[in-house]
């Protein structure tokens, strides 16, 4: 076996191990994440009669609490007989009211994590095979963030410090790791990561002002779950603004990786090419990358706001007055603007850095790659 084949084998094994670690840690974190003491997982063991009271349908069922094996009776509201059906074996959550006389249980929702877990395994397995080593480099930030979210680490970090600072630090680290894996150049990775953080901060400031002027606080009062859980408005406000950072990062990371990689390939193919030619190469790829980002994010925006666009007539106002639609438009524009800003900066930084030669660290990384 040649040295290149050995290296390929090691990289393949490392890729598989990394995917398995992400899935296992995320699954364990989701399984053992702390939940409310009055909510229990249960399984429907028997479906009883369907009753109608005041024009509302209720499905009576018997369920067994998974931990204790206790049998309980439940009444579950059915809003649509064709779309909502309760079956024996369904995994659900129940809430214990605990009155002074006895425990009274109510339906708290369906369990979806068991299905999501297996779907995620299949999805990441198929994606890893199809993308291969080079394609997988592009989704390193996705895999790492997936690990942070489903392991509960992201939620814990947000609870111990300022949301904006934590979000910027996480995204900065993801940007650095992703760029370092892609171009194997520490100087480029650090500089591009910093430029991304500055760009994201500017996008955040712009969106905060736009959210205020377009009265995005109305989103809070349309969410029954938030109101019933007694979440403060300021907490919701901070989260929808932090969401802007993650959405814009999705645009900037794709753009920077495309631009930087195109310049690195140009330099390796034509070692004596000038800095101007490298910048020109990066600019062309920036235009292509931003075009792809704008396409992708527009249809994502359209998909997540389609229900508000189509059904807004019931409120008596046109859909462009709906806060969810306005929020989607601002997210789309913010992400697109971030990509437009960071692309030329990345092209300039990468071209100049490569033209100045490589430090011993970069040479070591290059030798490790080759």
XYZ file of C-alpha atoms in Angstrom:
370
model
C 0.000 0.000 0.000
C 1.441 3.401 -1.002
C 1.750 6.345 1.393
C -1.123 8.149 -0.343
C -3.343 5.088 0.039
C -2.432 4.833 3.721
C -3.230 8.502 4.193
C -6.545 8.072 2.402
C -7.403 5.099 4.599
C -6.567 7.034 7.758
C -8.634 10.002 6.609
C -11.556 7.716 5.764
C -11.379 6.039 9.160
C -11.125 9.428 10.852
C -14.184 10.635 8.937
C -16.227 7.606 10.004
C -15.104 7.922 13.640
C -15.948 11.634 13.668
C -19.448 11.012 12.297
C -20.068 8.256 14.859
C -18.873 10.450 17.740
C -21.155 13.283 16.668
C -24.170 10.974 16.418
C -23.513 9.112 19.684
C -22.752 12.171 21.805
C -25.748 14.005 20.370
C -28.025 11.027 21.002
C -26.796 10.581 24.579
C -27.151 14.286 25.256
C -30.697 14.324 23.920
C -31.581 11.189 25.915
C -30.250 12.377 29.251
C -31.165 16.028 28.916
C -32.996 17.241 31.964
C -36.764 17.540 31.521
C -39.527 18.905 33.705
C -40.215 16.809 36.798
C -43.950 16.715 36.108
C -43.616 15.383 32.545
C -43.221 11.659 31.837
C -42.813 9.564 28.709
C -45.575 7.024 28.103
C -46.872 4.567 25.512
C -50.463 4.265 24.300
C -51.568 0.694 25.038
C -55.264 0.899 24.212
C -57.385 3.218 22.075
C -60.899 3.702 23.450
C -63.885 5.651 22.161
C -63.847 8.914 20.253
C -66.216 11.486 21.783
C -67.448 14.891 20.701
C -68.106 17.721 23.128
C -69.058 21.204 21.999
C -67.947 20.531 18.438
C -64.512 19.319 19.587
C -63.390 15.700 19.257
C -61.509 13.890 22.024
C -59.834 10.493 21.811
C -59.930 8.503 25.046
C -56.923 6.210 25.504
C -55.119 4.146 28.087
C -51.375 4.642 28.370
C -48.546 3.168 30.389
C -45.874 5.388 31.927
C -42.542 4.028 30.711
C -40.571 4.428 33.948
C -43.080 3.082 36.470
C -45.353 0.947 34.291
C -48.390 2.694 35.777
C -51.567 2.589 33.664
C -53.340 5.914 33.228
C -56.370 7.238 31.344
C -56.026 10.176 28.978
C -58.235 12.363 26.830
C -56.449 13.727 23.769
C -57.960 16.494 21.664
C -58.232 15.651 17.946
C -58.492 18.733 15.751
C -58.772 16.935 12.412
C -60.044 13.367 12.099
C -58.243 12.839 8.787
C -54.834 14.250 9.739
C -54.603 13.355 13.435
C -54.972 9.756 14.496
C -54.007 8.172 17.815
C -52.890 4.542 17.584
C -51.849 1.872 20.029
C -48.082 1.922 20.467
C -47.717 5.693 19.965
C -44.995 7.257 22.120
C -46.233 10.334 23.969
C -45.520 12.676 26.868
C -47.953 13.203 29.749
C -48.084 15.882 32.426
C -48.886 15.093 36.066
C -51.091 17.717 37.730
C -50.682 16.128 41.227
C -53.769 17.359 43.055
C -54.282 16.824 46.786
C -56.636 13.908 46.069
C -54.839 12.033 43.288
C -52.619 12.394 40.241
C -54.370 13.707 37.147
C -52.525 13.207 33.870
C -52.940 15.205 30.682
C -51.522 14.812 27.191
C -48.367 16.940 26.698
C -47.357 15.970 23.154
C -45.939 13.232 20.962
C -42.430 11.848 21.264
C -40.565 12.493 18.021
C -36.949 11.930 19.052
C -37.036 8.166 18.501
C -37.942 8.643 14.835
C -35.596 11.609 14.466
C -32.676 9.615 15.869
C -32.851 6.852 13.252
C -33.595 9.277 10.428
C -30.506 11.283 11.449
C -28.297 8.190 11.422
C -29.431 7.232 7.923
C -29.142 10.822 6.707
C -25.579 11.380 7.937
C -24.460 7.937 6.771
C -25.761 8.524 3.243
C -24.419 12.071 3.186
C -20.945 10.985 4.318
C -20.739 8.333 1.590
C -21.965 10.622 -1.186
C -19.956 13.709 -0.193
C -16.658 11.916 0.286
C -13.633 13.458 1.957
C -13.565 16.730 0.018
C -17.273 17.375 0.318
C -17.248 16.511 4.001
C -14.809 19.362 4.665
C -17.578 21.801 3.815
C -19.996 20.428 6.391
C -17.612 20.326 9.367
C -19.325 23.397 10.922
C -22.704 21.709 10.442
C -21.544 18.516 12.150
C -19.937 20.359 15.058
C -22.967 22.581 15.582
C -25.249 19.542 15.371
C -23.193 18.068 18.199
C -23.503 21.261 20.266
C -27.260 21.490 19.773
C -28.378 17.913 20.348
C -25.941 17.231 23.177
C -27.390 20.206 25.073
C -24.032 22.013 25.187
C -25.263 25.015 23.185
C -28.243 25.503 25.495
C -25.962 25.255 28.538
C -23.506 27.800 27.119
C -26.299 30.245 26.377
C -27.526 29.959 29.967
C -24.200 30.835 31.600
C -23.121 33.909 29.669
C -24.164 36.657 27.253
C -25.938 35.184 24.225
C -24.263 37.463 21.706
C -20.728 36.894 23.015
C -21.166 33.111 23.174
C -22.684 32.986 19.677
C -19.857 35.037 18.155
C -17.191 32.959 19.919
C -18.751 29.682 18.752
C -19.127 30.880 15.172
C -15.611 32.328 15.177
C -14.178 28.997 16.301
C -16.222 27.123 13.683
C -15.023 29.522 10.990
C -11.392 29.049 12.022
C -11.597 25.231 12.143
C -13.431 25.013 8.816
C -11.022 27.325 7.027
C -7.967 25.599 8.510
C -9.205 22.197 7.323
C -9.938 23.589 3.867
C -6.772 25.609 3.104
C -4.251 24.298 5.703
C -3.047 27.841 6.369
C -3.226 29.182 9.927
C -2.762 32.813 8.956
C -5.577 32.718 6.413
C -7.838 30.796 8.785
C -7.377 33.304 11.615
C -7.743 36.398 9.441
C -10.779 35.137 7.545
C -12.451 34.018 10.786
C -11.962 37.486 12.273
C -13.351 39.126 9.137
C -16.404 36.858 9.349
C -17.013 37.830 12.972
C -16.803 41.527 12.115
C -19.210 41.006 9.215
C -21.657 39.069 11.398
C -21.523 41.777 14.052
C -22.384 44.439 11.457
C -25.280 42.311 10.170
C -26.485 41.892 13.757
C -26.517 45.661 14.344
C -28.415 46.247 11.102
C -30.996 43.578 11.935
C -31.526 44.831 15.488
C -32.422 48.250 14.094
C -34.662 46.771 11.402
C -36.370 44.421 13.870
C -37.190 47.391 16.101
C -38.519 49.551 13.286
C -40.666 46.689 11.943
C -42.057 45.772 15.393
C -40.783 42.186 15.496
C -41.796 41.967 19.165
C -45.266 41.062 17.849
C -43.862 37.607 17.103
C -43.696 36.979 20.840
C -47.398 37.602 21.377
C -48.391 35.206 18.581
C -46.536 32.256 20.154
C -48.817 30.516 22.642
C -46.009 28.253 23.873
C -43.781 31.174 24.836
C -46.578 33.010 26.609
C -47.737 29.942 28.549
C -44.172 29.098 29.626
C -43.739 32.608 31.072
C -40.684 33.419 28.971
C -39.767 37.082 29.243
C -39.997 39.280 26.169
C -36.353 40.354 26.492
C -35.239 36.698 26.384
C -37.222 36.125 23.198
C -35.882 39.361 21.724
C -32.271 38.347 22.340
C -32.812 34.910 20.812
C -34.386 36.114 17.557
C -31.478 38.519 17.157
C -28.886 35.839 17.904
C -30.637 33.691 15.286
C -29.542 36.305 12.736
C -25.903 35.468 13.497
C -26.356 31.761 12.805
C -28.354 32.350 9.624
C -25.816 34.832 8.265
C -22.977 32.487 9.222
C -24.511 29.817 7.006
C -24.070 32.202 4.097
C -20.602 33.505 4.974
C -18.994 30.142 5.706
C -20.009 28.737 2.318
C -18.780 31.842 0.542
C -15.433 32.035 2.336
C -14.692 28.336 1.859
C -15.456 28.531 -1.873
C -13.421 31.689 -2.417
C -10.410 30.616 -0.353
C -10.297 27.145 -1.878
C -10.421 28.543 -5.419
C -7.458 30.834 -4.732
C -5.431 28.076 -3.069
C -6.000 25.771 -6.059
C -5.000 28.558 -8.442
C -1.788 29.167 -6.512
C -0.895 25.460 -6.444
C -1.564 25.060 -10.157
C 0.301 28.253 -11.119
C 2.845 28.964 -8.339
C 4.180 32.108 -10.038
C 0.811 33.753 -10.647
C 0.481 37.325 -9.397
C -1.521 38.554 -6.425
C -3.847 40.435 -8.776
C -4.658 37.239 -10.661
C -5.356 35.458 -7.384
C -7.713 38.227 -6.299
C -9.411 38.106 -9.694
C -9.848 34.322 -9.344
C -11.353 34.753 -5.882
C -13.671 37.504 -7.084
C -15.086 35.309 -9.848
C -15.728 32.464 -7.411
C -17.217 34.938 -4.950
C -19.806 35.967 -7.518
C -20.704 32.331 -8.148
C -20.792 31.478 -4.445
C -22.958 34.455 -3.517
C -25.325 33.667 -6.385
C -25.766 30.135 -5.037
C -26.269 31.452 -1.503
C -28.924 33.942 -2.606
C -30.759 31.205 -4.513
C -30.650 28.780 -1.593
C -31.620 31.234 1.119
C -34.480 32.744 -0.856
C -36.222 29.419 -1.281
C -35.546 28.516 2.355
C -37.177 31.823 3.313
C -40.097 31.090 1.003
C -40.566 27.618 2.446
C -40.577 28.647 6.109
C -42.939 31.566 5.519
C -45.223 29.988 2.904
C -48.016 29.256 5.380
C -48.014 32.881 6.556
C -47.998 34.168 2.969
C -50.892 31.977 1.835
C -53.041 32.108 4.979
C -52.512 35.729 6.014
C -55.760 36.836 4.334
C -57.632 35.606 7.401
C -56.163 38.469 9.421
C -57.477 41.057 6.972
C -53.962 42.347 6.242
C -51.722 41.652 3.214
C -49.027 39.028 3.748
C -46.183 41.563 3.668
C -47.542 42.961 6.943
C -47.283 39.560 8.654
C -44.401 39.641 11.186
C -43.260 36.121 10.252
C -42.966 37.100 6.600
C -41.121 40.306 7.456
C -38.760 38.379 9.718
C -38.050 35.887 6.916
C -37.346 38.680 4.438
C -34.938 40.365 6.858
C -33.170 37.074 7.552
C -32.813 36.431 3.815
C -31.467 39.921 3.117
C -29.124 39.807 6.110
C -27.614 36.478 5.067
C -27.219 37.589 1.457
C -25.623 40.885 2.503
C -23.194 39.052 4.785
C -22.090 36.844 1.888
C -21.692 39.872 -0.378
C -19.485 41.632 2.180
C -17.264 38.777 3.312
C -16.473 37.324 -0.123
C -14.231 40.123 -1.469
C -12.521 40.416 1.928
C -11.715 36.704 1.878
C -10.363 36.950 -1.670
C -8.080 39.829 -0.695
C -6.836 38.199 2.526
C -6.191 34.809 0.939
C -4.413 36.192 -2.124
C -2.096 38.447 -0.111
C -1.335 35.736 2.450
C -0.383 33.189 -0.210
C 1.765 35.714 -2.058
C 3.795 36.418 1.090
C 5.020 32.834 1.357
C 4.373 30.164 3.961
C 5.490 29.947 7.565
C 6.917 26.706 9.037
C 3.475 25.884 10.456
C 1.863 26.154 7.027
C 4.620 24.053 5.474
C 4.108 21.356 8.103
C 0.368 21.361 7.454
C 0.959 21.160 3.706
C 3.325 18.214 4.113
C 0.792 16.483 6.357
C -1.863 16.900 3.684
C 0.327 15.680 0.871
